[in-house]
mmCIF file of C-alpha atoms in Angstrom:
data_model
loop_
_atom_site.group_PDB
_atom_site.id
_atom_site.type_symbol
_atom_site.label_atom_id
_atom_site.label_comp_id
_atom_site.label_asym_id
_atom_site.label_seq_id
_atom_site.Cartn_x
_atom_site.Cartn_y
_atom_site.Cartn_z
ATOM 1 C CA MET A 1 0.017 0.032 0.079
ATOM 2 C CA VAL A 2 1.481 3.569 -0.932
ATOM 3 C CA PRO A 3 2.214 5.450 2.056
ATOM 4 C CA ARG A 4 0.195 8.558 2.828
ATOM 5 C CA ILE A 5 2.012 11.783 3.107
ATOM 6 C CA THR A 6 0.341 14.471 5.174
ATOM 7 C CA SER A 7 0.306 17.783 3.628
ATOM 8 C CA CYS A 8 1.802 20.814 5.440
ATOM 9 C CA LEU A 9 -0.685 23.563 6.289
ATOM 10 C CA PRO A 10 0.003 27.201 5.710
ATOM 11 C CA VAL A 11 1.347 29.248 8.507
ATOM 12 C CA ARG A 12 -1.831 31.350 8.790
ATOM 13 C CA LEU A 13 -3.901 28.336 8.887
ATOM 14 C CA SER A 14 -1.828 26.674 11.447
ATOM 15 C CA ILE A 15 -1.778 29.710 13.659
ATOM 16 C CA ALA A 16 -5.594 29.982 13.305
ATOM 17 C CA SER A 17 -6.107 26.591 14.573
ATOM 18 C CA ASN A 18 -3.904 27.082 17.524
ATOM 19 C CA SER A 19 -5.579 30.430 18.425
ATOM 20 C CA SER A 20 -8.921 28.475 18.324
ATOM 21 C CA HIS A 21 -7.622 26.240 20.988
ATOM 22 C CA GLY A 22 -6.224 29.233 23.307
ATOM 23 C CA LEU A 23 -2.501 28.733 22.448
ATOM 24 C CA LYS A 24 -1.854 32.198 21.441
ATOM 25 C CA SER A 25 1.550 33.577 21.850
ATOM 26 C CA ASN A 26 3.744 36.561 20.824
ATOM 27 C CA HIS A 27 5.768 34.618 18.302
ATOM 28 C CA LEU A 28 2.577 33.126 16.587
ATOM 29 C CA ASP A 29 1.262 36.618 16.385
ATOM 30 C CA LEU A 30 4.312 37.854 14.779
ATOM 31 C CA ALA A 31 4.221 34.985 12.184
ATOM 32 C CA ALA A 32 0.643 35.756 11.476
ATOM 33 C CA ASN A 33 1.341 39.149 10.550
ATOM 34 C CA LEU A 34 4.100 38.541 8.167
ATOM 35 C CA PRO A 35 3.346 39.407 4.475
ATOM 36 C CA PHE A 36 3.151 36.400 1.976
ATOM 37 C CA ARG A 37 6.180 36.118 -0.398
ATOM 38 C CA PRO A 38 6.527 33.439 -3.081
ATOM 39 C CA PHE A 39 9.550 31.110 -3.259
ATOM 40 C CA SER A 40 12.755 32.789 -4.947
ATOM 41 C CA SER A 41 15.962 31.285 -5.434
ATOM 42 C CA THR A 42 17.548 34.905 -5.026
ATOM 43 C CA SER A 43 17.003 36.882 -1.892
ATOM 44 C CA ILE A 44 15.807 40.637 -2.191
ATOM 45 C CA ALA A 45 18.891 41.916 -0.912
ATOM 46 C CA ALA A 46 21.149 40.121 -3.471
ATOM 47 C CA ALA A 47 19.115 41.304 -6.391
ATOM 48 C CA ILE A 48 18.888 45.035 -5.124
ATOM 49 C CA ALA A 49 22.671 44.773 -4.824
ATOM 50 C CA LYS A 50 23.185 43.327 -8.305
ATOM 51 C CA LYS A 51 20.829 46.120 -9.737
ATOM 52 C CA GLN A 52 22.613 48.910 -7.798
ATOM 53 C CA ARG A 53 25.965 47.478 -9.089
ATOM 54 C CA TYR A 54 25.033 47.653 -12.710
ATOM 55 C CA ARG A 55 23.425 51.042 -12.165
ATOM 56 C CA TYR A 56 26.573 52.738 -10.703
ATOM 57 C CA ARG A 57 29.114 50.990 -13.071
ATOM 58 C CA ASP A 58 32.025 52.966 -14.195
ATOM 59 C CA PRO A 59 31.062 54.317 -17.801
ATOM 60 C CA TYR A 60 34.892 54.221 -18.749
ATOM 61 C CA ALA A 61 35.199 50.513 -17.776
ATOM 62 C CA GLU A 62 32.079 50.041 -20.060
ATOM 63 C CA LYS A 63 33.476 51.717 -23.057
ATOM 64 C CA GLN A 64 36.826 49.808 -22.752
ATOM 65 C CA ALA A 65 35.024 46.514 -22.589
ATOM 66 C CA ARG A 66 32.883 47.505 -25.635
ATOM 67 C CA ALA A 67 35.966 48.612 -27.446
ATOM 68 C CA ARG A 68 37.739 45.250 -26.749
ATOM 69 C CA ARG A 69 34.749 43.313 -27.865
ATOM 70 C CA LEU A 70 34.563 45.335 -31.221
ATOM 71 C CA ALA A 71 38.423 44.907 -31.673
ATOM 72 C CA ASN A 72 37.996 41.114 -31.209
ATOM 73 C CA ILE A 73 35.327 40.970 -33.809
ATOM 74 C CA SER A 74 37.264 43.129 -36.226
ATOM 75 C CA ARG A 75 40.336 41.078 -35.894
ATOM 76 C CA GLN A 76 38.302 37.725 -36.504
ATOM 77 C CA GLU A 77 36.997 39.238 -39.709
ATOM 78 C CA VAL A 78 40.494 40.235 -40.996
ATOM 79 C CA ILE A 79 41.745 36.652 -40.220
ATOM 80 C CA ARG A 80 38.824 35.234 -41.919
ATOM 81 C CA GLU A 81 39.381 37.308 -45.123
ATOM 82 C CA LYS A 82 43.240 36.629 -45.042
ATOM 83 C CA ARG A 83 42.500 32.831 -44.869
ATOM 84 C CA ALA A 84 39.884 33.230 -47.537
ATOM 85 C CA GLU A 85 42.430 35.180 -49.734
ATOM 86 C CA GLU A 86 45.281 32.480 -49.249
ATOM 87 C CA LEU A 87 43.029 29.538 -49.829
ATOM 88 C CA GLY A 88 40.922 31.097 -52.654
ATOM 89 C CA ASP A 89 37.301 30.792 -53.485
ATOM 90 C CA PRO A 90 36.028 27.180 -52.739
ATOM 91 C CA ILE A 91 33.240 27.597 -55.434
ATOM 92 C CA ARG A 92 34.756 29.346 -58.609
ATOM 93 C CA GLY A 93 38.471 29.175 -57.663
ATOM 94 C CA ILE A 94 40.473 31.392 -60.308
ATOM 95 C CA THR A 95 38.677 32.113 -63.622
ATOM 96 C CA THR A 96 40.813 30.947 -66.567
ATOM 97 C CA PRO A 97 40.015 31.122 -70.284
ATOM 98 C CA PHE A 98 39.002 27.561 -70.356
ATOM 99 C CA VAL A 99 36.581 27.891 -67.548
ATOM 100 C CA GLU A 100 35.204 31.179 -68.709
ATOM 101 C CA SER A 101 34.393 29.430 -72.056
ATOM 102 C CA PHE A 102 32.025 27.266 -70.198
ATOM 103 C CA ASP A 103 29.438 30.038 -70.370
ATOM 104 C CA THR A 104 29.442 29.841 -74.161
ATOM 105 C CA ALA A 105 31.048 26.441 -74.859
ATOM 106 C CA ILE A 106 33.021 28.368 -77.425
ATOM 107 C CA PRO A 107 36.983 28.481 -77.158
ATOM 108 C CA GLN A 108 38.269 31.837 -76.263
ATOM 109 C CA PRO A 109 41.649 33.226 -77.542
ATOM 110 C CA ILE A 110 44.465 32.944 -74.898
ATOM 111 C CA GLU A 111 47.735 34.515 -74.861
ATOM 112 C CA PRO A 112 50.597 31.992 -75.329
ATOM 113 C CA ASP A 113 52.333 30.989 -72.045
ATOM 114 C CA PRO A 114 56.043 30.007 -72.439
ATOM 115 C CA GLY A 115 55.880 27.575 -69.552
ATOM 116 C CA ALA A 116 52.472 25.848 -70.762
ATOM 117 C CA ILE A 117 52.160 23.385 -73.357
ATOM 118 C CA SER A 118 52.715 24.466 -77.063
ATOM 119 C CA THR A 119 49.689 26.116 -78.611
ATOM 120 C CA LYS A 120 50.607 25.491 -82.360
ATOM 121 C CA THR A 121 48.273 23.634 -84.343
ATOM 122 C CA THR A 122 50.847 21.502 -86.373
ATOM 123 C CA PRO A 123 54.357 21.158 -84.727
ATOM 124 C CA GLU A 124 57.378 21.768 -87.071
ATOM 125 C CA ASP A 125 59.253 19.206 -85.286
ATOM 126 C CA PRO A 126 57.960 15.693 -85.427
ATOM 127 C CA THR A 127 59.241 15.005 -82.088
ATOM 128 C CA VAL A 128 57.290 17.843 -80.528
ATOM 129 C CA PRO A 129 54.084 16.323 -78.684
ATOM 130 C CA PRO A 130 50.643 17.675 -80.008
ATOM 131 C CA PRO A 131 49.171 20.705 -78.226
ATOM 132 C CA SER A 132 46.674 20.365 -75.533
ATOM 133 C CA PRO A 133 42.830 20.557 -76.779
ATOM 134 C CA ALA A 134 42.405 23.287 -73.814
ATOM 135 C CA ASN A 135 44.373 25.545 -76.149
ATOM 136 C CA ALA A 136 42.096 25.189 -79.075
ATOM 137 C CA LEU A 137 41.998 28.380 -81.288
ATOM 138 C CA GLN A 138 38.712 27.390 -83.123
ATOM 139 C CA GLU A 139 35.378 25.999 -82.544
ATOM 140 C CA GLU A 140 35.487 22.191 -82.777
ATOM 141 C CA HIS A 141 32.101 21.209 -81.613
ATOM 142 C CA LEU A 142 29.068 22.715 -82.929
ATOM 143 C CA ASN A 143 25.326 22.728 -82.147
ATOM 144 C CA HIS A 144 23.007 19.497 -82.758
ATOM 145 C CA PHE A 145 25.975 17.324 -81.833
ATOM 146 C CA LEU A 146 28.083 18.110 -84.903
ATOM 147 C CA THR A 147 31.838 18.782 -85.243
ATOM 148 C CA ASN A 148 33.525 21.269 -87.425
ATOM 149 C CA THR A 149 34.983 18.490 -89.526
ATOM 150 C CA GLU A 150 31.683 16.997 -90.332
ATOM 151 C CA LEU A 151 30.158 20.194 -91.153
ATOM 152 C CA LYS A 152 32.859 21.296 -93.639
ATOM 153 C CA ALA A 153 32.575 17.895 -95.365
ATOM 154 C CA SER A 154 28.964 17.951 -95.581
ATOM 155 C CA LEU A 155 28.954 21.552 -97.178
ATOM 156 C CA GLU A 156 31.383 20.581 -99.576
ATOM 157 C CA TYR A 157 29.560 17.538 -100.551
ATOM 158 C CA SER A 158 26.188 19.638 -101.030
ATOM 159 C CA ARG A 159 28.163 22.192 -103.110
ATOM 160 C CA MET A 160 29.505 19.469 -105.432
ATOM 161 C CA LEU A 161 25.868 17.990 -105.814
ATOM 162 C CA THR A 162 24.270 21.320 -106.549
ATOM 163 C CA GLU A 163 27.123 22.479 -109.052
ATOM 164 C CA PRO A 164 25.545 23.253 -112.325
ATOM 165 C CA LEU A 165 26.895 20.694 -115.182
ATOM 166 C CA ILE A 166 28.938 21.777 -118.244
ATOM 167 C CA SER A 167 27.588 20.481 -121.646
ATOM 168 C CA ASP A 168 30.001 18.292 -123.406
ATOM 169 C CA GLU A 169 28.978 19.683 -126.851
ATOM 170 C CA ARG A 170 30.816 22.903 -126.785
ATOM 171 C CA ALA A 171 29.641 23.799 -130.323
ATOM 172 C CA THR A 172 26.202 24.435 -129.132
ATOM 173 C CA ALA A 173 26.965 25.664 -125.611
ATOM 174 C CA ASP A 174 26.364 29.205 -124.557
ATOM 175 C CA PRO A 175 29.303 30.447 -122.487
ATOM 176 C CA GLN A 176 27.354 33.407 -121.190
ATOM 177 C CA SER A 177 24.536 31.206 -119.629
ATOM 178 C CA GLU A 178 27.087 28.908 -118.109
ATOM 179 C CA ALA A 179 29.011 31.749 -116.327
ATOM 180 C CA ASP A 180 25.754 33.179 -115.008
ATOM 181 C CA ALA A 181 24.704 29.713 -113.817
ATOM 182 C CA ALA A 182 28.147 29.413 -112.007
ATOM 183 C CA ARG A 183 27.974 32.867 -110.485
ATOM 184 C CA GLN A 184 24.237 32.236 -109.336
ATOM 185 C CA HIS A 185 25.475 28.870 -107.890
ATOM 186 C CA ARG A 186 28.378 30.574 -106.007
ATOM 187 C CA ASP A 187 25.942 33.204 -104.425
ATOM 188 C CA ARG A 188 23.418 30.460 -103.383
ATOM 189 C CA ASP A 189 26.312 28.388 -101.787
ATOM 190 C CA LYS A 190 27.543 31.371 -99.872
ATOM 191 C CA VAL A 191 24.063 32.241 -98.599
ATOM 192 C CA ALA A 192 23.644 28.574 -97.475
ATOM 193 C CA ARG A 193 27.027 28.262 -95.799
ATOM 194 C CA GLU A 194 26.153 31.427 -93.834
ATOM 195 C CA ALA A 195 22.833 29.984 -92.678
ATOM 196 C CA VAL A 196 23.995 26.617 -91.683
ATOM 197 C CA SER A 197 26.922 28.307 -89.832
ATOM 198 C CA ARG A 198 24.476 30.301 -87.972
ATOM 199 C CA ILE A 199 22.155 27.497 -87.208
ATOM 200 C CA THR A 200 25.113 25.172 -85.839
ATOM 201 C CA SER A 201 26.812 27.852 -83.866
ATOM 202 C CA LEU A 202 26.879 27.305 -80.166
ATOM 203 C CA ALA A 203 26.052 30.898 -79.665
ATOM 204 C CA ASN A 204 22.480 30.237 -80.689
ATOM 205 C CA SER A 205 22.136 26.817 -78.559
ATOM 206 C CA ASN A 206 20.314 26.290 -75.434
ATOM 207 C CA SER A 207 21.740 25.560 -71.855
ATOM 208 C CA ARG A 208 21.404 21.870 -72.115
ATOM 209 C CA GLN A 209 23.327 21.767 -75.553
ATOM 210 C CA ARG A 210 26.154 23.848 -74.070
ATOM 211 C CA THR A 211 26.288 21.580 -71.012
ATOM 212 C CA LEU A 212 26.798 18.531 -73.218
ATOM 213 C CA THR A 213 29.279 20.251 -75.490
ATOM 214 C CA ASN A 214 31.307 21.349 -72.300
ATOM 215 C CA VAL A 215 31.357 17.673 -71.078
ATOM 216 C CA GLN A 216 32.748 16.452 -74.509
ATOM 217 C CA ARG A 217 35.112 19.345 -74.480
ATOM 218 C CA CYS A 218 36.274 18.130 -70.945
ATOM 219 C CA ILE A 219 36.800 14.464 -72.074
ATOM 220 C CA ASP A 220 38.914 15.615 -75.092
ATOM 221 C CA THR A 221 40.878 17.989 -72.907
ATOM 222 C CA PHE A 222 41.545 15.974 -69.921
ATOM 223 C CA GLY A 223 40.972 12.388 -71.225
ATOM 224 C CA ARG A 224 43.914 10.241 -70.904
ATOM 225 C CA HIS A 225 43.554 8.834 -74.538
ATOM 226 C CA ASN A 226 44.945 12.468 -75.495
ATOM 227 C CA THR A 227 46.897 13.538 -72.433
ATOM 228 C CA ASP A 228 49.226 10.390 -72.350
ATOM 229 C CA GLN A 229 50.685 11.942 -75.534
ATOM 230 C CA TYR A 230 52.051 14.883 -74.039
ATOM 231 C CA LEU A 231 51.857 14.374 -70.159
ATOM 232 C CA LYS A 232 53.897 11.994 -68.288
ATOM 233 C CA PRO A 233 52.388 10.134 -65.458
ATOM 234 C CA LYS A 234 53.921 10.476 -61.988
ATOM 235 C CA PRO A 235 56.949 8.348 -61.313
ATOM 236 C CA LYS A 236 56.027 5.290 -59.163
ATOM 237 C CA ALA A 237 57.922 4.308 -55.987
ATOM 238 C CA PRO A 238 60.784 1.732 -56.547
ATOM 239 C CA ARG A 239 58.882 -0.905 -54.772
ATOM 240 C CA ALA A 240 55.823 -0.265 -56.970
ATOM 241 C CA GLN A 241 58.158 -0.508 -60.045
ATOM 242 C CA GLN A 242 59.477 -3.990 -59.012
ATOM 243 C CA LEU A 243 55.872 -5.194 -58.622
ATOM 244 C CA ALA A 244 54.838 -3.945 -61.822
ATOM 245 C CA ARG A 245 57.930 -5.411 -63.478
ATOM 246 C CA ALA A 246 57.240 -8.834 -61.757
ATOM 247 C CA ALA A 247 53.710 -8.788 -63.039
ATOM 248 C CA ALA A 248 54.657 -8.256 -66.447
ATOM 249 C CA GLN A 249 51.321 -7.806 -67.726
ATOM 250 C CA GLU A 250 50.712 -6.066 -71.284
ATOM 251 C CA PRO A 251 48.890 -2.795 -71.111
ATOM 252 C CA VAL A 252 45.338 -3.039 -72.088
ATOM 253 C CA ALA A 253 44.383 -0.686 -75.091
ATOM 254 C CA ARG A 254 41.570 1.722 -74.432
ATOM 255 C CA ALA A 255 38.114 1.058 -75.698
ATOM 256 C CA GLY A 256 37.093 4.548 -76.868
ATOM 257 C CA PRO A 257 37.514 7.787 -75.240
ATOM 258 C CA ASP A 258 38.533 8.134 -71.430
ATOM 259 C CA THR A 259 35.636 9.310 -69.523
ATOM 260 C CA GLY A 260 36.188 7.987 -66.126
ATOM 261 C CA SER A 261 39.493 9.393 -65.023
ATOM 262 C CA SER A 262 39.642 11.658 -61.895
ATOM 263 C CA GLU A 263 40.477 14.696 -63.951
ATOM 264 C CA VAL A 264 37.822 14.171 -66.517
ATOM 265 C CA GLN A 265 35.132 13.857 -63.813
ATOM 266 C CA ILE A 266 36.719 16.903 -61.890
ATOM 267 C CA ALA A 267 36.495 19.103 -65.057
ATOM 268 C CA ILE A 268 32.799 18.002 -65.826
ATOM 269 C CA LEU A 269 31.835 18.764 -62.152
ATOM 270 C CA THR A 270 33.609 22.100 -62.652
ATOM 271 C CA ALA A 271 31.274 22.943 -65.652
ATOM 272 C CA LYS A 272 28.206 21.989 -63.925
ATOM 273 C CA ILE A 273 29.223 23.839 -60.651
ATOM 274 C CA ARG A 274 29.846 26.978 -62.747
ATOM 275 C CA VAL A 275 26.311 26.813 -64.209
ATOM 276 C CA LEU A 276 24.689 26.277 -60.911
ATOM 277 C CA ALA A 277 26.693 29.093 -59.409
ATOM 278 C CA ASN A 278 25.646 31.621 -62.090
ATOM 279 C CA GLU A 279 21.935 30.772 -61.629
ATOM 280 C CA TYR A 280 22.240 30.892 -57.759
ATOM 281 C CA GLU A 281 24.057 34.268 -57.704
ATOM 282 C CA GLY A 282 21.594 35.596 -60.183
ATOM 283 C CA VAL A 283 17.744 35.542 -60.144
ATOM 284 C CA SER A 284 17.690 32.139 -58.451
ATOM 285 C CA ARG A 285 18.810 33.329 -55.243
ATOM 286 C CA ASN A 286 16.030 31.693 -53.301
ATOM 287 C CA ASP A 287 16.202 28.356 -55.248
ATOM 288 C CA LYS A 288 16.698 25.810 -52.476
ATOM 289 C CA VAL A 289 16.863 22.887 -54.767
ATOM 290 C CA ASN A 290 19.530 24.037 -56.854
ATOM 291 C CA LYS A 291 21.466 25.211 -53.589
ATOM 292 C CA ARG A 292 21.488 21.614 -52.409
ATOM 293 C CA ASN A 293 22.515 20.319 -55.793
ATOM 294 C CA LEU A 294 25.435 22.922 -55.815
ATOM 295 C CA ARG A 295 26.580 21.816 -52.339
ATOM 296 C CA LEU A 296 26.380 18.000 -53.328
ATOM 297 C CA LEU A 297 28.516 18.799 -56.647
ATOM 298 C CA LEU A 298 31.073 21.007 -54.615
ATOM 299 C CA HIS A 299 31.733 18.027 -52.048
ATOM 300 C CA ARG A 300 31.810 15.455 -54.843
ATOM 301 C CA ARG A 301 34.413 17.369 -56.554
ATOM 302 C CA GLN A 302 36.206 17.896 -53.182
ATOM 303 C CA LYS A 303 36.503 14.188 -52.797
ATOM 304 C CA LEU A 304 38.024 13.554 -56.114
ATOM 305 C CA LEU A 305 40.408 16.261 -55.793
ATOM 306 C CA GLN A 306 41.636 15.101 -52.530
ATOM 307 C CA TYR A 307 41.910 11.520 -54.081
ATOM 308 C CA MET A 308 43.915 12.813 -57.106
ATOM 309 C CA GLN A 309 46.085 14.815 -54.883
ATOM 310 C CA ARG A 310 47.382 11.749 -52.926
ATOM 311 C CA ARG A 311 47.754 9.956 -56.340
ATOM 312 C CA GLU A 312 49.288 12.642 -58.553
ATOM 313 C CA ARG A 313 50.479 15.399 -56.314
ATOM 314 C CA GLY A 314 53.444 17.025 -58.122
ATOM 315 C CA GLY A 315 52.915 15.122 -61.198
ATOM 316 C CA GLU A 316 52.196 16.665 -64.774
ATOM 317 C CA ARG A 317 48.565 15.649 -64.657
ATOM 318 C CA TRP A 318 47.796 17.472 -61.395
ATOM 319 C CA GLN A 319 49.695 20.612 -62.554
ATOM 320 C CA ASN A 320 47.896 20.658 -65.804
ATOM 321 C CA LEU A 321 44.367 20.098 -64.126
ATOM 322 C CA ILE A 322 45.144 22.848 -61.524
ATOM 323 C CA ARG A 323 46.478 25.378 -64.134
ATOM 324 C CA THR A 324 43.728 24.906 -66.834
ATOM 325 C CA LEU A 325 40.619 24.815 -64.387
ATOM 326 C CA GLY A 326 42.149 27.372 -61.951
ATOM 327 C CA LEU A 327 41.395 25.415 -58.747
ATOM 328 C CA THR A 328 42.757 26.702 -55.536
ATOM 329 C CA GLU A 329 43.278 24.891 -52.289
ATOM 330 C CA ALA A 330 39.878 25.935 -50.831
ATOM 331 C CA THR A 331 38.376 23.567 -53.364
ATOM 332 C CA TRP A 332 39.678 20.466 -51.543
ATOM 333 C CA LYS A 333 40.946 21.884 -48.160
ATOM 334 C CA GLY A 334 38.786 22.713 -45.084
ATOM 335 C CA GLN A 335 34.978 23.085 -45.011
ATOM 336 C CA ILE A 336 33.053 24.304 -48.167
ATOM 337 C CA ALA A 337 29.833 26.333 -47.213
ATOM 338 C CA VAL A 338 27.427 27.923 -49.625
ATOM 339 C CA GLU A 339 26.273 31.240 -48.277
ATOM 340 C CA SER A 340 22.400 31.838 -47.948
#
């Protein structure tokens, strides 16, 4: 059985019960006349002392404390800006001509860098490696999944089919009419070439077509089926060379373009990140879905950069990737946050 706890009666009730039995005293009368005060963890004297202490605080000491607090906040801001300047922008990094061309998917003219890879289209010396596709001076990919080579071949074939025929019987042929027909054919061919070039130009393409073209450009630029011709892989450790020599396995030929290397995936993610960053900083500031997608792409690129840094740090592939895409240490070091 649960024990019964007797409740305590208030002081006034207990005094009234005692007074009814004739047990009055001076102490009970004094307790009955005391005012009722609710329970408090701080005494009244302590609360009054604290209030007076803050009321009569030295104003000079308050100004000193406020100045120290503001100086600390400003110092933290300076340290934060210095750290951001040293590490760079974790989203965009350093804007390079190749990264800037992602907006239009059209290669932009660049200034030749003596320390970079050669930008000549046809090297004079056969021993000189071919140039990097990142330094292309003309538009190779066109709209509607066409290439510049395919377009030129198609236009030339169309010109050949529509060219007016020359009569074999020269005795009855009219040279003036043949000349007029040839001139009219040249004018029509010129107009047709101009119309087709405008239709197939990436300047008139949509966002989806530009993204697909940028993906193909990244594959051609950083794919190892092309970069192995002018970029040397990072030398392996002696132990790894011994193991590789002991295995004595023949290298397997690539089946098509290289689309799965770390540098290719990093370049593709950089192109997609630039598109989302431009949208997020523009009219779509409150687009929470694309903000989350941007954050996911940034962390995915960070993991790939950390992996490639462990494998190719100091190698030509790593240096070419960082120099072409303008990536800074903030893209793979520390925490990446997208500001609201």
